Amino acid sequence: MRKRSWAEPFKIKMVEPLRMISAAERAKAAAEAGFNTFLLKSEDVYIDLLTDSGTSAMSDRQWAGMMLGDEAYAGSANYYHLEEVVARHYGYKHLIPTHQGRGAEHILSRLLIKPGDVVPGNMYFTTTRAHQELAGARFVDVICDAAHDPADESPFKGNIDLAKLEALIARVGASRIPYLCMQCCVNMAGGQPISMANIAAVRALCRQHGIKVMLDATRAVENAYFIKDREPGYSNKSVADILLEICSHSDGCTNSAKKDCLVNIGGFLCVNDDELAERARNLVVLFEGLHTYGGLAGRDMEAMAIGITESVQYDHIRARIGQVEYLGALLDRQGVPIVKPVGGHGIFLDAAAFLPHIPRSQFPAQALAAALYVESGVRSMERGTVSAGRDPDTGKNIEPKLELVRLTIPRRVYTQAHMDVTAESVWALFEAPERVVGLAFTFEPTYLRFFQSRFKPVEGDVVLRNA
Ligand code: F0G
């Protein structure tokens, strides 16, 4: 039987008009934002592919759930509903809600890390590593080498290199490794999944050494879809069952519910250990809110509970990943250098290959993101040297192998026509990349510098010539 196309498993009930300002206004807006797409006003953006975080469209069921918010300070009914749904789909014993993912990362890092510790993981994520470092640990990347090569088409580039992990344990000793952080659909690598075989092998190795495994489950549902699609033996299992199996190989998780879980705000920490849960509940009161709301309104927890049940529906997740793949295919067909295979939450342009005339010291990915905005009103984000920050010992810029621009697709928000326009915008730059000018810092904040830093072009005052 011929394979049928997927289509969005929803129809549109409410619309939010888009606004497109002129090219001259965009050039001015980019300069005012210090050529940092995080500093643009959203009303000046046409198609917003900055992030898939908190940008999902909620369903009518979720909006209806918002009306059922039980805004009691303690013991909200929505908390108990969320607890039940998280246990059903993620399988952990204890739920500690937080205002978003980094709230959970903060609590986890404080709970488990002591100064001088080492936390291995499959590539860093910005907030995750920052909290590990604030708690006194050093992050060590143990992801497979393929993850650092945009052209390597291996199906599971999020996998952990067991030899690297073993070598690290031998070098620093298991007692200095409080846990391993295992990220699903590795964000900074391009949304690349980790295979179930690798997850199980990492778990076995860690267990041998008495090292906990903590999952970053932020995009675990997307990862489950890739396992179903790509890993032998999983095609007949449901995404929900695969998600449970992923989580079963860990001692707990942090989760930014702003992604998979289809809400605009929220997150959670889960653990199986009773004593750890008690300590986490004690800390959450200090930093987030009481343990039955963790910084969230009752209505937010209700929307999250409903969003989780929708997130594991096959039709939803297939269309979500299908849309990302659609954009990827459009770009790939024209020879635009992108990270391959296409990952779960966006298309990552290989800015170093796209702009060979701009040296890494002039932040090609930052320049490309700014130029794309000026060209078309499409907002993307840098995921390269600016995001990587500075080495805590030497103070020098870390130059990661990947110098990327992320076109992140919000869930259930844009149509295929928006993807067509986005692809055309990228092609327009790709036809004459030498129009893009490199950048230099004018302001650099201490923490997570990519959010608030400002730049100027290294020559002239525009990032895109002849715009
Ligand atoms: N872990 C991963 C893998 C993430 O992608 C994020 C957020 C977090 C943790 C932190 O969660 O934002 O809810 O505090 N990623 C967003 C992004 C910011 O745009 O990729 P948060």
XYZ file of C-alpha atoms and ligand atoms in Angstrom:
488
model
C 0.000 0.000 0.000
C 1.273 3.457 -0.862
C 2.292 5.509 2.190
C -0.148 8.333 2.848
C 0.976 11.838 3.868
C 0.439 12.999 7.406
C -1.671 16.085 8.058
C -2.052 18.186 11.176
C -4.372 16.279 13.553
C -6.278 19.463 14.435
C -8.153 22.290 12.820
C -7.693 25.942 13.707
C -10.269 27.528 16.005
C -8.671 30.854 16.871
C -6.043 32.881 15.034
C -3.459 35.469 16.027
C -2.718 37.896 13.156
C 0.917 38.265 12.132
C 2.585 41.564 11.394
C 5.389 42.200 8.943
C 7.367 45.420 9.232
C 9.437 46.815 6.336
C 13.030 45.864 5.560
C 14.239 49.298 6.707
C 12.354 48.924 10.001
C 13.805 45.464 10.503
C 17.342 46.738 9.940
C 16.706 49.412 12.557
C 15.135 46.918 14.992
C 18.125 44.573 14.598
C 20.589 47.374 15.367
C 18.534 48.508 18.383
C 18.567 44.900 19.646
C 22.381 44.825 19.476
C 22.097 42.181 16.718
C 20.826 39.709 19.308
C 17.517 38.095 18.311
C 16.657 37.612 22.007
C 16.477 41.389 22.358
C 13.999 41.968 19.514
C 10.441 42.923 20.340
C 8.178 40.056 19.396
C 5.782 42.421 17.627
C 8.606 43.217 15.186
C 8.933 39.535 14.272
C 7.044 37.936 11.395
C 7.635 34.182 11.861
C 9.035 33.440 15.304
C 11.340 30.425 15.316
C 13.388 31.598 18.296
C 12.373 28.631 20.397
C 9.932 25.788 20.854
C 9.882 26.626 24.563
C 6.581 27.875 25.949
C 5.440 28.751 22.432
C 3.073 25.852 21.778
C -0.577 26.378 20.915
C -2.760 24.811 23.572
C -5.769 22.705 22.607
C -9.385 23.573 23.358
C -9.245 20.860 26.046
C -6.286 22.561 27.699
C -7.985 25.960 27.609
C -11.086 24.395 29.115
C -8.844 22.890 31.793
C -7.550 26.371 32.627
C -11.067 27.189 33.842
C -10.822 24.322 36.311
C -7.872 25.870 38.096
C -8.069 25.172 41.829
C -6.077 28.116 43.135
C -5.772 26.879 46.695
C -2.370 27.626 48.190
C -2.000 24.043 49.362
C -3.242 20.725 47.989
C -4.733 21.994 44.728
C -6.812 19.375 42.883
C -4.785 20.166 39.746
C -1.601 19.105 41.515
C -3.080 15.680 42.228
C -4.268 15.378 38.646
C -0.795 16.281 37.382
C 0.818 13.863 39.819
C -1.358 11.051 38.494
C -0.647 11.909 34.825
C 3.112 12.243 35.365
C 3.175 8.879 37.166
C 1.188 7.291 34.319
C 3.349 8.632 31.485
C 6.792 9.177 33.012
C 6.531 6.489 35.689
C 8.376 8.129 38.577
C 7.266 7.866 42.179
C 7.557 11.489 43.319
C 6.626 14.700 41.499
C 7.912 18.127 42.515
C 6.464 20.837 40.256
C 8.627 23.868 39.399
C 8.008 27.082 37.496
C 10.025 25.761 34.534
C 12.886 23.413 33.711
C 15.700 25.437 35.220
C 13.838 25.556 38.547
C 14.040 21.753 38.603
C 17.710 21.862 37.538
C 18.476 24.255 40.362
C 16.880 22.001 42.978
C 18.506 18.860 41.588
C 21.964 20.454 41.444
C 21.689 21.684 45.026
C 20.448 18.293 46.191
C 23.141 16.131 44.691
C 26.261 18.167 43.878
C 29.095 19.056 46.241
C 31.990 21.343 45.284
C 34.623 19.520 43.225
C 32.155 17.032 41.740
C 31.977 16.131 38.072
C 28.729 15.687 36.141
C 28.954 13.867 32.828
C 26.287 14.358 30.187
C 25.499 13.979 26.506
C 26.438 17.512 25.507
C 25.809 20.494 27.701
C 22.628 22.490 27.824
C 23.057 26.132 28.831
C 20.859 26.332 31.952
C 21.610 22.760 33.034
C 25.362 23.314 32.986
C 25.045 26.732 34.617
C 23.240 25.212 37.618
C 25.744 22.373 37.861
C 28.575 24.913 37.886
C 26.829 27.188 40.404
C 26.592 24.193 42.744
C 30.350 23.620 42.366
C 30.538 20.864 39.767
C 32.328 20.621 36.466
C 30.398 19.375 33.416
C 32.119 16.806 31.205
C 30.761 16.010 27.756
C 30.593 12.266 27.034
C 28.445 12.368 23.906
C 29.542 10.288 20.887
C 31.836 11.991 18.373
C 29.187 11.837 15.627
C 27.167 14.454 17.530
C 29.809 17.058 16.775
C 29.709 16.430 13.020
C 26.746 18.125 11.294
C 27.134 15.889 8.219
C 27.223 12.525 10.033
C 23.870 10.882 9.348
C 23.863 8.310 12.178
C 20.307 7.835 13.493
C 21.144 8.296 17.195
C 23.680 11.090 17.467
C 22.534 11.820 21.023
C 24.133 8.576 22.215
C 26.649 8.553 25.025
C 30.110 7.190 24.229
C 30.512 4.443 26.825
C 34.296 4.447 26.441
C 34.433 8.180 27.247
C 32.224 7.614 30.272
C 34.319 4.692 31.519
C 37.517 6.685 31.053
C 36.041 9.568 33.051
C 34.974 7.279 35.890
C 38.465 5.741 35.948
C 40.084 9.185 35.965
C 38.046 11.046 38.605
C 36.514 8.129 40.538
C 32.812 7.294 40.892
C 32.630 9.006 44.281
C 33.078 12.395 42.599
C 30.256 11.743 40.103
C 26.934 12.332 41.891
C 24.903 11.568 38.782
C 24.998 11.410 35.029
C 22.704 13.772 33.167
C 21.112 11.986 30.212
C 19.397 14.349 27.813
C 16.725 13.205 25.406
C 16.816 14.665 21.873
C 20.015 16.573 22.592
C 19.212 20.218 22.041
C 22.642 21.680 21.274
C 23.463 18.786 18.916
C 20.428 19.601 16.783
C 17.681 17.725 18.618
C 19.428 14.374 18.098
C 17.878 11.363 19.872
C 19.486 8.750 22.081
C 18.685 5.086 21.400
C 17.048 2.763 23.902
C 20.002 0.398 23.571
C 22.351 3.209 24.574
C 20.096 4.371 27.414
C 20.048 0.832 28.827
C 23.813 0.378 28.428
C 24.559 3.688 30.154
C 22.221 2.754 32.973
C 23.970 -0.610 33.416
C 27.423 0.980 33.487
C 26.354 3.651 35.975
C 24.679 1.087 38.208
C 27.922 -0.912 38.298
C 29.642 2.159 39.758
C 26.796 3.326 41.982
C 26.214 6.480 39.892
C 22.679 7.821 39.581
C 21.173 8.533 36.165
C 19.035 11.662 35.934
C 17.145 12.202 32.724
C 16.616 15.590 31.135
C 13.189 14.544 29.879
C 12.420 17.903 28.269
C 12.076 16.345 24.803
C 11.666 12.697 25.824
C 8.415 12.277 23.878
C 10.137 13.414 20.688
C 12.953 11.011 21.515
C 10.412 8.195 21.981
C 9.022 8.911 18.517
C 12.489 8.589 16.970
C 13.042 5.275 18.781
C 9.755 3.992 17.357
C 10.698 5.252 13.896
C 14.366 4.274 13.778
C 15.301 1.611 16.345
C 14.809 -2.064 15.482
C 12.183 -3.761 17.654
C 10.188 -0.621 18.518
C 7.968 0.032 15.505
C 5.003 -1.770 17.062
C 5.305 -0.177 20.493
C 3.344 2.945 21.359
C 5.094 6.255 21.955
C 3.608 6.214 25.466
C 5.105 2.800 26.245
C 8.494 3.828 24.836
C 8.444 6.973 26.984
C 7.842 4.867 30.082
C 10.649 2.531 29.088
C 13.080 5.454 28.623
C 12.250 6.806 32.071
C 12.504 3.354 33.669
C 16.259 3.483 33.018
C 16.753 6.495 35.295
C 16.446 7.497 38.947
C 14.534 10.646 38.199
C 14.241 13.514 35.770
C 14.124 17.232 35.298
C 11.646 18.448 32.723
C 10.853 21.743 31.070
C 7.149 21.243 30.384
C 7.324 24.206 28.002
C 8.353 21.818 25.227
C 6.872 18.297 24.906
C 4.122 18.917 27.455
C 2.466 21.617 25.319
C 2.184 24.389 27.883
C 3.406 27.975 27.981
C 4.952 27.683 31.435
C 5.855 24.896 33.847
C 8.325 22.193 34.682
C 8.985 19.439 37.168
C 11.512 17.362 39.011
C 10.821 13.680 39.573
C 12.670 11.199 41.740
C 12.019 7.640 42.870
C 13.967 7.810 46.119
C 11.768 8.710 49.124
C 14.471 10.450 51.113
C 15.619 12.514 48.127
C 12.015 13.505 47.447
C 11.652 14.780 51.008
C 14.777 16.905 50.635
C 13.622 18.190 47.245
C 10.229 19.168 48.704
C 12.053 21.032 51.422
C 14.188 22.976 48.938
C 11.373 23.736 46.517
C 9.554 25.677 49.238
C 12.531 28.030 49.437
C 12.989 28.702 45.752
C 9.775 27.960 43.846
C 6.761 27.674 46.119
C 4.949 25.062 48.167
C 5.554 21.488 46.964
C 2.001 21.213 45.617
C 2.420 24.122 43.201
C 6.129 24.884 42.752
C 5.616 28.375 41.306
C 2.674 27.417 39.089
C -0.961 28.416 39.226
C -3.431 25.565 39.595
C -4.651 26.252 36.056
C -1.094 25.873 34.714
C -0.831 22.431 36.309
C -4.186 21.425 34.816
C -3.123 22.550 31.324
C 0.107 20.587 31.773
C -1.693 17.405 32.844
C -3.910 17.561 29.773
C -0.956 18.546 27.537
C 1.013 15.484 28.637
C -1.802 13.145 27.642
C -2.004 14.851 24.233
C 1.769 14.833 23.740
C 2.059 11.049 23.554
C -0.653 10.654 20.909
C 0.952 9.241 17.796
C -0.853 11.560 15.362
C 0.342 14.587 17.284
C 3.975 13.649 17.519
C 4.193 12.356 13.957
C 2.843 15.651 12.588
C 5.112 17.637 14.914
C 8.278 15.889 13.755
C 6.871 15.702 10.212
C 6.708 19.489 10.020
C 10.321 19.827 11.141
C 11.362 17.238 8.552
C 9.401 19.098 5.879
C 11.385 22.293 6.451
C 14.615 20.316 6.599
C 13.914 18.678 3.238
C 13.225 22.049 1.594
C 16.583 23.413 2.750
C 18.546 20.250 2.096
C 17.249 20.043 -1.465
C 18.862 23.431 -2.217
C 22.161 22.373 -0.671
C 21.839 24.553 2.438
C 24.195 23.089 5.064
C 22.050 21.789 7.949
C 22.617 19.327 10.770
C 21.619 15.881 9.576
C 19.632 13.823 10.174
C 16.960 16.372 11.038
C 16.230 16.324 14.779
C 13.075 16.749 16.772
C 12.470 20.400 17.464
C 14.037 22.438 14.714
C 16.389 22.814 11.814
C 19.940 23.777 12.656
C 21.867 25.678 9.991
C 25.587 24.995 9.938
C 26.649 28.646 10.091
C 30.360 27.886 9.797
C 29.754 26.180 6.440
C 27.103 28.731 5.409
C 29.407 31.725 6.015
C 32.962 30.498 5.370
C 34.166 34.110 5.023
C 33.379 34.916 8.686
C 35.956 33.601 11.223
C 34.694 31.952 14.418
C 35.983 34.928 16.423
C 33.340 37.045 14.638
C 30.451 34.755 15.643
C 29.107 33.542 12.278
C 25.979 31.992 13.809
C 25.110 35.186 15.689
C 25.571 37.150 12.456
C 23.507 34.709 10.408
C 20.599 34.815 12.862
C 20.621 38.626 12.804
C 20.904 38.720 8.992
C 18.027 36.268 8.541
C 15.828 38.527 10.625
C 16.777 41.597 8.581
C 16.208 39.669 5.345
C 12.802 38.242 6.161
C 11.462 38.954 9.650
C 12.083 35.284 10.568
C 13.537 35.070 14.073
C 16.012 32.259 14.843
C 18.709 31.885 17.515
C 22.428 31.380 17.783
C 23.649 28.027 19.115
C 27.400 28.264 18.816
C 30.280 30.171 20.371
C 28.131 32.826 22.038
C 25.903 30.191 23.674
C 28.910 28.111 24.746
C 30.283 30.960 26.890
C 33.720 31.076 28.456
C 35.915 28.404 29.999
C 35.559 28.833 33.798
C 39.346 28.288 34.260
C 40.903 30.290 31.445
C 38.170 32.842 30.768
C 38.605 32.202 27.049
C 35.702 31.760 24.614
C 34.800 28.085 24.265
C 34.667 27.316 20.545
C 32.322 24.346 20.174
C 32.655 22.260 17.030
C 29.070 23.148 16.172
C 28.418 26.742 15.148
C 24.690 26.641 14.500
C 21.616 28.761 13.916
C 18.463 27.136 15.229
C 15.155 27.496 13.410
C 12.985 26.109 16.178
C 9.454 25.080 15.345
C 6.776 25.817 17.957
C 4.262 22.975 18.317
C 0.887 23.302 16.567
C 1.501 26.991 15.735
C 2.648 27.477 12.148
C 1.462 25.959 8.884
C 3.378 24.400 6.056
C 3.107 27.709 4.141
C 5.088 29.359 6.953
C 7.717 26.674 6.476
C 7.815 27.465 2.730
C 8.348 31.171 3.419
C 11.038 30.356 5.977
C 12.893 28.149 3.493
C 12.720 30.878 0.842
C 14.168 33.365 3.340
C 17.129 31.108 4.056
C 17.668 30.437 0.353
C 17.817 34.177 -0.309
C 20.776 34.491 2.080
C 22.366 31.292 0.833
C 22.474 32.693 -2.707
C 24.743 35.553 -1.612
C 26.186 34.721 1.821
C 29.013 37.288 1.485
C 26.382 39.974 2.217
C 26.513 38.916 5.888
C 29.011 40.791 8.116
C 30.712 39.357 11.234
C 30.046 40.720 14.747
C 31.962 41.816 17.856
C 30.726 42.092 21.460
C 29.766 45.488 22.839
C 28.258 44.039 26.049
C 28.688 40.617 27.617
C 26.799 39.571 30.765
C 28.250 37.084 33.272
C 25.690 34.296 33.121
C 24.072 32.716 30.038
C 25.481 35.512 27.923
C 23.564 34.647 24.756
C 20.325 35.944 26.252
C 21.393 39.540 26.838
C 24.685 40.240 25.083
C 24.946 42.994 22.468
C 27.065 43.238 19.338
C 28.173 45.544 16.552
C 29.227 44.662 12.994
C 33.022 44.360 12.640
C 32.865 46.844 9.768
C 30.204 49.383 8.807
C 26.958 49.405 10.733
C 24.817 46.749 9.075
C 24.855 42.974 9.516
C 23.402 42.416 6.040
C 24.618 44.432 3.093
C 22.143 45.465 0.350
C 19.157 44.546 2.478
N 16.878 21.300 29.246
C 16.766 21.417 27.912
C 17.237 20.322 27.040
C 16.233 22.594 27.366
O 16.144 22.714 26.047
C 15.802 23.631 28.229
C 15.282 24.875 27.689
C 15.940 23.456 29.603
C 16.473 22.274 30.071
C 15.551 24.543 30.584
O 14.186 24.647 30.653
O 13.686 26.942 29.762
O 12.008 25.640 31.080
O 13.976 26.604 32.194
N 15.402 25.226 26.504
C 14.879 26.427 25.882
C 15.306 26.448 24.446
C 15.219 27.673 26.605
O 15.009 27.456 23.786
O 15.902 25.494 23.958
P 13.437 26.049 30.939
